[in-house]
Coordinates of N, CA and C in Angstrom, one line a residue:
Chain A
D1 N 0.8 -1.2 0.1 CA 0.1 -0.1 -0.1 C 1.0 1.3 -0.1
Q2 N 1.4 1.7 -1.1 CA 2.1 2.8 -1.3 C 1.5 4.2 -1.7
Q3 N 0.3 4.4 -1.0 CA -0.5 5.5 -1.1 C 0.2 6.8 -0.6
V4 N 1.1 6.6 0.2 CA 1.8 7.8 0.9 C 3.5 7.5 0.9
K5 N 4.1 8.3 0.3 CA 5.4 8.2 -0.1 C 6.3 9.3 0.5
Q6 N 7.3 9.0 1.2 CA 8.4 10.0 1.5 C 9.7 9.4 0.8
N7 N 10.1 10.2 -0.1 CA 11.2 9.8 -1.1 C 12.6 10.1 -0.4
S8 N 12.7 10.8 0.7 CA 13.8 10.9 1.1 C 14.1 10.3 2.4
P9 N 15.0 9.1 2.6 CA 14.9 8.4 3.8 C 15.8 9.2 4.8
S10 N 16.5 10.2 4.5 CA 17.2 10.9 5.4 C 17.5 12.3 5.0
L11 N 17.8 13.2 6.0 CA 18.0 14.6 5.8 C 19.0 15.2 6.7
S12 N 19.9 15.7 6.4 CA 20.8 16.6 7.4 C 20.8 17.9 7.4
V13 N 20.5 18.7 8.3 CA 20.6 20.2 8.3 C 21.5 20.8 9.3
Q14 N 21.8 22.0 9.3 CA 22.6 22.7 10.2 C 21.7 23.2 11.2
E15 N 22.0 23.3 12.3 CA 21.1 24.2 13.6 C 21.0 25.4 13.2
G16 N 19.6 26.0 13.1 CA 19.2 27.3 12.8 C 18.7 27.4 11.5
R17 N 19.2 26.6 10.5 CA 18.6 26.6 9.2 C 17.2 25.8 9.0
I18 N 16.8 26.0 7.8 CA 15.4 25.5 7.6 C 15.2 23.8 7.2
S19 N 14.6 23.2 7.7 CA 14.4 21.6 7.3 C 13.2 21.6 6.7
I20 N 13.3 21.1 5.4 CA 12.0 20.8 4.6 C 11.8 19.3 4.4
L21 N 10.9 18.5 4.8 CA 10.8 17.2 4.8 C 9.2 17.2 3.6
N22 N 9.4 16.3 2.6 CA 8.3 16.1 1.6 C 7.7 14.8 1.7
C23 N 6.3 14.9 1.3 CA 5.7 13.7 1.4 C 4.7 13.8 0.0
D24 N 4.5 12.7 -0.5 CA 3.7 12.6 -1.9 C 2.6 11.6 -1.5
Y25 N 1.4 11.7 -2.2 CA 0.1 10.8 -1.8 C -0.4 10.6 -3.5
T26 N -1.0 9.4 -3.5 CA -1.7 9.0 -4.8 C -3.1 9.2 -4.6
N27 N -3.8 9.0 -3.6 CA -5.3 9.0 -3.7 C -5.8 10.5 -3.3
S28 N -6.4 10.7 -4.3 CA -7.0 12.3 -4.3 C -8.1 12.3 -3.3
M29 N -8.7 11.3 -2.7 CA -9.7 11.3 -1.8 C -9.2 11.5 -0.2
F30 N -8.0 11.7 -0.1 CA -7.5 12.0 1.2 C -8.1 13.4 1.4
D31 N -8.3 13.5 2.8 CA -9.0 15.1 3.1 C -8.4 15.4 4.3
Y32 N -7.3 14.8 4.9 CA -6.8 15.3 6.1 C -5.2 14.5 6.2
F33 N -4.5 15.5 6.5 CA -3.0 15.1 6.5 C -2.4 15.6 7.7
L34 N -1.3 14.7 8.3 CA -0.8 14.8 9.5 C 0.7 14.6 9.4
W35 N 1.6 15.2 10.2 CA 2.8 15.0 10.5 C 3.2 14.4 11.9
Y36 N 4.1 13.5 12.0 CA 4.3 13.0 13.3 C 5.8 12.8 13.4
K37 N 6.3 13.0 14.6 CA 7.7 12.7 14.9 C 7.9 11.5 15.7
K38 N 8.8 10.8 15.6 CA 9.2 9.7 16.1 C 10.5 9.4 16.7
Y39 N 10.6 8.9 17.9 CA 12.1 8.6 18.5 C 11.9 7.1 18.7
P40 N 13.1 6.6 18.7 CA 13.1 5.0 18.8 C 12.3 4.4 20.1
A41 N 11.7 3.4 20.0 CA 11.0 2.8 21.1 C 10.0 3.8 21.7
E42 N 9.6 4.7 20.9 CA 8.4 5.4 21.6 C 7.3 5.5 20.6
G43 N 6.0 6.0 20.9 CA 5.0 6.2 19.8 C 5.2 7.5 19.1
P44 N 4.6 7.6 18.1 CA 4.6 8.8 17.2 C 4.0 9.9 18.0
T45 N 4.6 11.0 17.8 CA 4.0 12.3 18.5 C 3.6 13.3 17.5
F46 N 2.4 13.7 17.6 CA 1.7 14.5 16.6 C 2.4 15.9 16.5
L47 N 2.6 16.2 15.4 CA 3.2 17.6 15.3 C 2.3 18.7 14.7
I48 N 1.8 18.4 13.6 CA 0.8 19.3 13.0 C -0.1 18.7 11.8
S49 N -1.2 19.4 11.7 CA -2.0 18.8 10.6 C -2.6 19.8 9.8
I50 N -3.1 19.3 8.4 CA -3.9 20.2 7.8 C -5.1 19.4 7.1
S51 N -6.2 20.2 6.8 CA -7.3 19.8 6.3 C -7.1 20.0 4.6
S52 N -7.7 19.3 3.8 CA -7.7 19.5 2.2 C -8.3 20.8 1.8
I53 N -9.0 21.3 2.7 CA -9.5 22.6 2.4 C -8.7 23.9 2.4
K54 N -7.4 23.5 3.2 CA -6.5 24.6 3.4 C -5.1 24.3 2.4
D55 N -4.4 25.3 2.3 CA -3.0 25.0 1.6 C -1.9 25.2 2.5
K56 N -2.2 25.8 3.9 CA -1.1 26.0 4.8 C -1.6 26.2 6.3
N57 N -0.8 25.6 7.0 CA -1.1 25.6 8.6 C 0.2 25.8 9.1
E58 N 0.1 26.6 10.2 CA 1.3 27.1 11.0 C 1.2 26.9 12.4
D59 N 2.2 26.3 13.1 CA 2.3 26.4 14.5 C 3.5 26.4 15.1
G60 N 3.9 27.5 15.6 CA 5.2 27.8 15.9 C 6.3 27.8 14.8
R61 N 7.3 26.9 15.2 CA 8.3 26.8 14.2 C 7.9 25.8 13.0
F62 N 6.8 24.9 13.1 CA 6.3 24.2 12.2 C 5.3 24.9 11.2
T63 N 5.5 24.5 9.8 CA 4.4 25.1 9.0 C 4.3 23.8 8.0
V64 N 3.0 23.4 7.5 CA 2.7 22.3 6.8 C 2.1 23.2 5.4
F65 N 2.4 22.7 4.3 CA 2.0 23.3 2.9 C 1.5 22.1 2.4
L66 N 0.2 22.3 1.7 CA -0.4 21.3 1.0 C -0.7 22.0 -0.5
N67 N -0.3 21.0 -1.5 CA -0.5 21.5 -2.9 C -1.3 20.2 -3.4
K68 N -2.7 20.5 -3.4 CA -3.4 19.4 -3.9 C -3.4 18.8 -5.5
S69 N -3.0 19.8 -6.1 CA -3.0 19.5 -7.6 C -1.8 18.6 -7.8
A70 N -0.5 18.9 -7.1 CA 0.7 17.9 -7.1 C 0.5 16.9 -6.3
K71 N -0.6 16.7 -5.3 CA -0.7 15.8 -4.4 C 0.7 15.6 -3.6
H72 N 0.9 16.7 -3.0 CA 2.2 16.7 -2.4 C 2.1 18.0 -1.1
L73 N 2.6 17.3 -0.1 CA 2.8 18.1 1.2 C 4.3 18.2 1.8
S74 N 4.4 19.3 2.4 CA 5.8 19.5 3.0 C 5.5 20.1 4.4
L75 N 6.6 19.5 5.3 CA 6.7 20.2 6.6 C 8.0 21.1 6.5
H76 N 7.8 22.2 7.0 CA 9.1 23.3 7.2 C 9.1 23.6 8.6
I77 N 10.6 23.3 9.1 CA 10.9 23.4 10.4 C 11.9 24.7 10.5
V78 N 11.5 25.8 11.2 CA 12.5 27.0 11.0 C 12.4 27.6 12.5
P79 N 13.4 27.9 13.0 CA 14.8 27.4 12.8 C 14.9 25.9 13.4
S80 N 15.7 25.1 12.8 CA 16.0 23.8 13.2 C 16.7 23.9 14.4
Q81 N 16.4 22.9 15.3 CA 17.2 22.6 16.6 C 17.7 21.1 16.6
P82 N 18.7 21.1 17.4 CA 19.1 19.5 17.6 C 18.0 18.9 18.0
G83 N 17.2 19.2 19.0 CA 16.3 18.4 19.6 C 15.1 18.0 18.4
D84 N 15.2 18.4 17.4 CA 14.3 18.1 16.2 C 14.7 16.9 15.7
S85 N 15.9 16.4 15.9 CA 16.5 15.1 15.2 C 15.6 13.9 15.7
A86 N 14.9 13.3 14.6 CA 14.0 12.2 14.9 C 13.8 11.6 13.5
V87 N 12.7 10.8 13.5 CA 12.0 10.0 12.3 C 10.7 11.0 12.0
Y88 N 10.4 11.5 11.0 CA 9.3 12.1 10.7 C 8.4 11.4 9.6
F89 N 7.4 11.3 10.1 CA 6.2 10.5 9.3 C 5.1 11.5 8.8
C90 N 4.7 11.4 7.6 CA 3.6 12.1 7.2 C 2.4 10.9 7.1
A91 N 1.1 11.4 7.2 CA 0.0 10.5 7.3 C -1.1 11.1 6.6
A92 N -2.0 10.3 6.0 CA -3.0 10.8 5.2 C -4.4 10.0 5.5
S93 N -5.3 10.6 5.5 CA -6.8 9.8 5.7 C -7.9 10.3 5.1
K94 N -8.7 9.4 4.8 CA -10.1 9.9 4.1 C -11.0 9.1 5.1
G95 N -12.0 10.0 5.7 CA -12.9 9.5 6.6 C -11.8 9.1 7.9
T96 N -12.4 8.4 8.7 CA -11.7 8.2 10.0 C -11.2 6.9 10.4
Y97 N -11.5 5.9 9.3 CA -11.2 4.6 9.6 C -9.7 4.1 9.3
K98 N -9.1 4.8 8.6 CA -7.5 4.4 8.2 C -6.8 5.6 7.9
Y99 N -5.8 5.7 8.8 CA -4.7 6.6 8.6 C -3.5 5.9 7.8
I100 N -3.0 6.4 6.8 CA -1.9 5.6 6.2 C -0.6 6.5 6.3
F101 N 0.3 5.8 6.9 CA 1.7 6.7 7.0 C 2.6 6.2 6.0
G102 N 3.4 7.2 5.7 CA 4.6 7.1 4.6 C 5.7 6.3 5.4
T103 N 6.8 6.3 4.7 CA 8.0 5.3 5.2 C 9.0 6.3 6.0
G104 N 8.7 7.3 6.1 CA 9.6 8.1 7.1 C 10.8 9.1 6.6
T105 N 11.3 9.8 7.2 CA 12.4 10.6 6.8 C 13.2 10.8 8.2
R106 N 14.4 10.4 8.2 CA 15.1 10.5 9.4 C 15.9 11.9 9.2
L107 N 15.3 13.0 10.2 CA 16.0 14.2 10.3 C 17.0 14.4 11.3
K108 N 18.4 14.8 10.7 CA 19.4 14.8 11.9 C 19.8 16.4 11.6
V109 N 19.8 17.2 12.8 CA 20.0 18.6 13.0 C 21.4 18.7 13.5
L110 N 22.4 19.1 12.6 CA 23.6 19.3 13.2 C 24.1 20.3 14.1
A111 N 24.6 20.3 15.2 CA 24.8 21.5 16.1 C 26.0 22.4 15.6
Chain B
E1 N -1.7 16.4 28.9 CA -2.5 16.0 27.9 C -2.9 14.4 28.1
P2 N -4.0 14.1 27.7 CA -4.4 12.7 28.1 C -3.5 12.0 27.3
E3 N -3.5 10.6 27.7 CA -2.6 9.5 27.3 C -3.4 8.3 26.8
V4 N -2.6 7.7 25.9 CA -3.1 6.2 25.5 C -2.1 5.3 26.3
T5 N -2.5 4.3 26.9 CA -1.6 3.6 27.7 C -1.4 2.2 27.3
Q6 N -0.3 1.7 27.0 CA -0.1 0.4 26.4 C 0.6 -0.6 27.4
T7 N 0.1 -1.7 27.7 CA 0.9 -2.7 28.5 C 0.8 -4.2 27.8
P8 N 1.9 -5.0 28.0 CA 3.2 -4.6 28.5 C 4.0 -3.7 27.7
S9 N 5.0 -3.0 28.0 CA 6.1 -2.4 27.2 C 7.0 -3.3 26.1
H10 N 7.1 -4.7 26.9 CA 7.8 -5.6 26.2 C 7.1 -6.9 26.2
Q11 N 7.2 -7.9 25.3 CA 6.5 -9.2 25.4 C 7.3 -10.2 24.6
V12 N 8.0 -11.1 25.1 CA 8.7 -12.0 24.5 C 7.7 -13.2 24.6
T13 N 7.9 -13.9 23.5 CA 7.0 -15.2 23.4 C 7.5 -16.1 22.3
Q14 N 7.2 -17.4 22.5 CA 7.7 -18.3 21.6 C 6.8 -18.5 20.5
M15 N 7.3 -18.9 19.3 CA 6.6 -19.2 18.2 C 5.3 -20.1 18.2
G16 N 4.2 -19.7 17.9 CA 3.0 -20.6 18.0 C 2.2 -20.1 19.3
Q17 N 2.7 -19.5 20.1 CA 2.1 -19.1 21.5 C 1.0 -17.9 21.0
E18 N 0.0 -17.7 21.8 CA -0.9 -16.7 21.7 C -0.3 -15.3 22.6
V19 N -0.5 -14.2 22.1 CA -0.3 -13.2 22.9 C -1.5 -12.2 22.8
I20 N -1.5 -11.4 23.9 CA -2.6 -10.5 24.0 C -2.0 -9.1 24.4
L21 N -2.0 -8.3 23.5 CA -1.5 -6.7 23.7 C -2.7 -5.9 24.2
R22 N -2.5 -5.2 25.2 CA -3.4 -4.3 25.8 C -3.4 -2.9 25.7
C23 N -4.4 -2.1 25.7 CA -4.4 -0.8 25.3 C -5.5 -0.1 26.2
V24 N -5.2 0.9 26.9 CA -6.5 1.8 27.4 C -6.4 3.1 26.6
P25 N -7.3 3.4 25.6 CA -7.6 4.5 24.9 C -7.9 5.6 25.9
I26 N -7.8 6.9 25.2 CA -8.2 8.1 25.9 C -9.7 7.9 26.1
S27 N -10.2 8.4 27.4 CA -11.5 8.0 27.8 C -12.8 8.3 27.0
N28 N -12.7 9.4 26.5 CA -13.8 9.9 25.8 C -13.8 9.6 24.2
H29 N -12.6 8.9 23.9 CA -12.5 8.5 22.5 C -13.4 7.4 22.0
L30 N -13.5 7.4 20.7 CA -14.6 6.6 20.0 C -14.2 5.7 18.9
Y31 N -12.8 5.9 18.4 CA -12.4 5.3 17.3 C -11.0 4.8 17.7
F32 N -10.7 3.5 17.4 CA -9.4 2.8 17.9 C -8.8 2.1 16.8
Y33 N -7.5 2.0 17.0 CA -6.5 1.5 16.0 C -5.4 0.7 16.6
W34 N -4.9 -0.2 15.7 CA -3.8 -0.8 16.1 C -2.7 -0.5 14.8
Y35 N -1.5 -0.2 15.0 CA -0.7 -0.2 14.0 C 0.9 -1.0 14.5
R36 N 1.7 -1.2 13.7 CA 2.7 -1.7 14.0 C 3.9 -1.3 13.1
Q37 N 5.0 -1.5 13.6 CA 6.3 -1.0 13.0 C 7.5 -2.0 13.1
I38 N 7.7 -2.6 12.1 CA 8.8 -3.5 12.2 C 9.8 -2.6 12.1
L39 N 11.1 -3.0 12.9 CA 12.3 -2.3 13.0 C 12.8 -1.4 11.8
G40 N 12.6 -0.2 11.7 CA 13.5 0.6 10.7 C 12.3 0.7 9.4
Q41 N 11.2 0.3 9.7 CA 10.3 0.3 8.5 C 9.0 1.2 8.8
K42 N 8.2 1.4 7.8 CA 7.1 2.4 8.1 C 6.0 1.7 9.2
V43 N 5.2 2.8 9.5 CA 4.2 2.7 10.5 C 3.1 1.9 9.8
E44 N 2.7 0.8 10.0 CA 1.6 0.0 9.1 C 0.3 -0.2 9.8
F45 N -0.8 0.2 9.2 CA -2.1 0.1 9.6 C -2.4 -1.2 9.7
L46 N -2.9 -1.7 10.8 CA -3.6 -3.1 11.2 C -5.0 -3.1 11.2
V47 N -5.8 -2.3 11.9 CA -7.2 -2.2 12.2 C -7.7 -1.3 12.7
S48 N -8.9 -0.8 12.4 CA -9.6 0.1 13.1 C -10.8 -0.3 13.7
F49 N -11.5 0.3 14.7 CA -12.4 -0.4 15.4 C -13.4 0.7 15.9
Y50 N -14.8 0.8 15.7 CA -15.6 1.7 16.1 C -16.8 1.2 16.4
N51 N -17.6 1.7 17.3 CA -18.9 1.1 17.7 C -18.8 -0.4 18.0
N52 N -18.0 -0.9 18.6 CA -17.7 -2.2 19.0 C -17.6 -3.3 17.7
E53 N -17.4 -2.8 16.5 CA -16.8 -3.5 15.4 C -15.8 -3.2 14.8
I54 N -15.2 -3.9 13.7 CA -14.0 -3.6 13.2 C -14.5 -2.6 11.9
S55 N -13.9 -1.7 11.7 CA -14.4 -0.8 10.6 C -13.4 -0.9 9.3
E56 N -12.2 -1.2 9.6 CA -11.4 -1.6 8.3 C -10.3 -2.4 8.9
K57 N -9.8 -3.4 8.0 CA -8.6 -3.9 8.4 C -7.5 -4.1 7.2
S58 N -6.2 -4.2 7.5 CA -5.4 -4.3 6.3 C -5.3 -5.9 6.0
E59 N -4.3 -6.0 5.0 CA -4.0 -7.6 4.4 C -3.5 -8.3 5.4
I60 N -2.7 -7.5 6.4 CA -1.8 -8.1 7.5 C -2.7 -8.7 8.5
F61 N -3.7 -8.2 8.8 CA -4.6 -8.4 9.7 C -5.5 -9.7 9.4
D62 N -4.8 -10.7 9.5 CA -5.5 -12.3 8.9 C -6.3 -12.9 10.1
D63 N -6.6 -14.0 9.8 CA -7.4 -14.7 10.9 C -6.7 -15.1 12.1
Q64 N -5.3 -14.7 12.1 CA -4.6 -15.0 13.3 C -4.8 -13.9 14.2
F65 N -5.2 -12.8 13.8 CA -5.3 -11.5 14.5 C -6.9 -11.3 15.0
S66 N -7.0 -10.7 16.0 CA -8.4 -10.3 16.6 C -8.4 -9.1 17.4
V67 N -9.3 -8.4 17.5 CA -9.5 -7.3 18.3 C -10.7 -7.2 19.4
E68 N -10.6 -6.8 20.5 CA -11.7 -6.8 21.4 C -11.9 -5.5 22.2
R69 N -13.0 -5.1 22.5 CA -13.1 -4.0 23.7 C -13.9 -4.6 24.7
P70 N -13.5 -5.4 25.6 CA -14.2 -6.2 26.6 C -14.9 -5.4 27.5
D71 N -14.5 -4.3 27.8 CA -15.2 -3.4 28.9 C -15.1 -1.8 28.3
G72 N -15.6 -1.0 29.2 CA -15.4 0.4 28.6 C -14.3 1.2 28.4
S73 N -13.0 0.3 28.9 CA -11.9 1.2 28.8 C -10.8 0.3 28.2
N74 N -10.8 -1.0 28.0 CA -9.7 -1.5 27.4 C -10.1 -2.1 26.0
F75 N -8.9 -1.9 25.1 CA -8.9 -2.5 23.7 C -7.7 -3.3 23.8
T76 N -8.1 -4.5 23.2 CA -7.0 -5.6 23.1 C -6.7 -6.0 21.7
L77 N -5.5 -6.4 21.3 CA -5.2 -7.1 20.2 C -4.7 -8.6 20.5
K78 N -5.3 -9.6 20.0 CA -4.9 -10.9 20.2 C -4.3 -11.5 18.9
I79 N -3.0 -12.1 19.2 CA -2.4 -13.0 18.0 C -2.5 -14.3 18.5
R80 N -3.3 -15.0 17.8 CA -3.6 -16.5 18.2 C -2.4 -17.3 18.1
S81 N -1.6 -17.3 17.1 CA -0.3 -18.3 16.8 C 0.8 -17.6 16.3
T82 N 1.6 -16.9 17.3 CA 2.6 -16.1 16.8 C 3.7 -16.7 15.8
K83 N 4.1 -15.8 14.9 CA 5.2 -16.3 13.9 C 6.2 -15.3 14.1
L84 N 7.4 -15.8 13.7 CA 8.6 -14.9 13.8 C 8.5 -13.6 13.1
E85 N 7.8 -13.4 12.1 CA 7.5 -12.2 11.3 C 6.6 -11.2 12.0
D86 N 5.9 -11.8 13.0 CA 5.1 -10.9 14.0 C 5.8 -10.0 14.8
S87 N 7.4 -10.2 15.1 CA 8.1 -9.3 16.0 C 8.1 -8.0 15.4
A88 N 7.6 -6.9 16.1 CA 7.4 -5.6 15.8 C 7.0 -5.0 17.0
M89 N 7.0 -3.5 16.9 CA 6.4 -2.6 17.8 C 5.0 -2.4 17.4
Y90 N 4.2 -2.8 18.4 CA 2.8 -2.5 18.1 C 2.3 -1.2 18.9
F91 N 1.4 -0.6 18.2 CA 1.0 0.8 18.7 C -0.6 0.8 18.6
C92 N -0.9 1.3 19.6 CA -2.4 1.5 20.0 C -2.6 3.1 19.8
A93 N -3.7 3.4 19.0 CA -4.0 4.8 18.9 C -5.6 5.1 18.9
S94 N -6.0 6.3 19.2 CA -7.3 6.7 19.3 C -7.8 8.1 18.8
I95 N -8.9 8.2 18.5 CA -9.6 9.6 18.3 C -10.8 9.7 18.9
G96 N -11.3 11.0 19.0 CA -12.5 11.2 19.6 C -13.4 11.5 18.6
R97 N -13.3 12.1 17.4 CA -14.2 12.5 16.7 C -13.3 12.4 15.0
P98 N -14.1 12.4 14.0 CA -13.6 12.4 12.7 C -12.6 13.5 12.4
N99 N -11.6 13.2 11.6 CA -10.5 14.1 11.2 C -9.8 14.9 12.4
E100 N -9.5 14.0 13.7 CA -8.7 14.6 14.5 C -7.4 13.6 14.5
K101 N -6.6 14.5 15.2 CA -5.1 14.0 15.1 C -5.0 12.5 16.1
L102 N -4.3 11.4 15.5 CA -4.3 10.1 16.2 C -3.6 10.4 17.5
F103 N -3.8 9.8 18.4 CA -3.2 9.8 19.7 C -2.6 8.5 19.9
F104 N -1.3 8.4 19.9 CA -0.6 7.0 20.0 C -0.2 6.7 21.5
G105 N -0.1 5.4 21.8 CA 0.7 4.9 23.0 C 2.0 4.8 22.7
S106 N 2.6 4.3 23.8 CA 4.2 4.3 23.5 C 4.5 2.9 23.3
G107 N 3.6 1.9 22.9 CA 4.0 0.6 22.1 C 4.4 -0.4 22.9
T108 N 4.1 -1.6 22.3 CA 4.6 -2.7 22.9 C 5.5 -3.4 22.0
Q109 N 6.8 -3.8 22.4 CA 7.7 -4.3 21.7 C 7.4 -5.9 21.8
L110 N 7.0 -6.6 20.6 CA 6.8 -8.0 20.5 C 8.0 -8.6 20.0
S111 N 8.4 -9.6 20.8 CA 9.5 -10.4 20.1 C 9.2 -11.9 20.2
V112 N 9.2 -12.5 19.0 CA 8.8 -13.7 18.8 C 10.2 -14.6 18.5
L113 N 10.2 -15.7 19.4 CA 11.7 -16.5 19.3 C 11.2 -17.8 18.6

C-alpha cells in the first residue's frame, strides 16, 4: 500500500537553518494530512495537521504546506534545533477508519 | 495531555504461542486503531474499530489477529499463533471524532523467538 510516500529516507540540516520534509500521495480522496515525529522505542508524537480545504497551516516553528494539484505536502521547520532530530512520518486519511503513513524521513540537525 | 496507555512495554513469546496486547485509549475517544512498525520500517495500519466492530482492516490483519473491547476502557489485540515475522512494535491509537489527530500509545515491543 504505497499511497503515501516519503522519497527522502534521510536529511541533514545545520542548526538554525530550515528543514524541509516532503511527502507525496496518490489518492485524491485523502482529506486530512498529519505529520508525526518519532523517537526509537516510542510512539509517534503529533506535530501538525492540515485539512484538504487549506493549503497552509502554521504552529510555531512548524508549517505544513499542501499542494492538492501536485498531491504533495511538506513540513517546514524553522529554525531547526538539535532536539528536532528524529524520524518524521507524514500520514493521510479519508474519513476516520484508516490513517496511512509514509515510510519516514530521518532528520538529523547538526549543532 | 491525556494519554493512551499500553501494556506490557515488552513481550517475549515463543513461536506458536498466543499473545494479548493491551491498550487503554483516551477515555472519551470512540475510534480505536492498532498499528505496527517492524524495526526501521514504516508504521503500518492493522485495524480500526468503532462502535464495537471492526471498521477496516489491512491484509496483514488475517485470521490470526483479533481485536476486542471487553469493557468500557480496554482495547486488546490478540495474535492467536505468533510467527517470527510478527516481531514488531505494536502501537495502539485513538481519536475522539472524525478528522482528528491520532493519539498513540508508547507501544509494545513484541519479540517472537
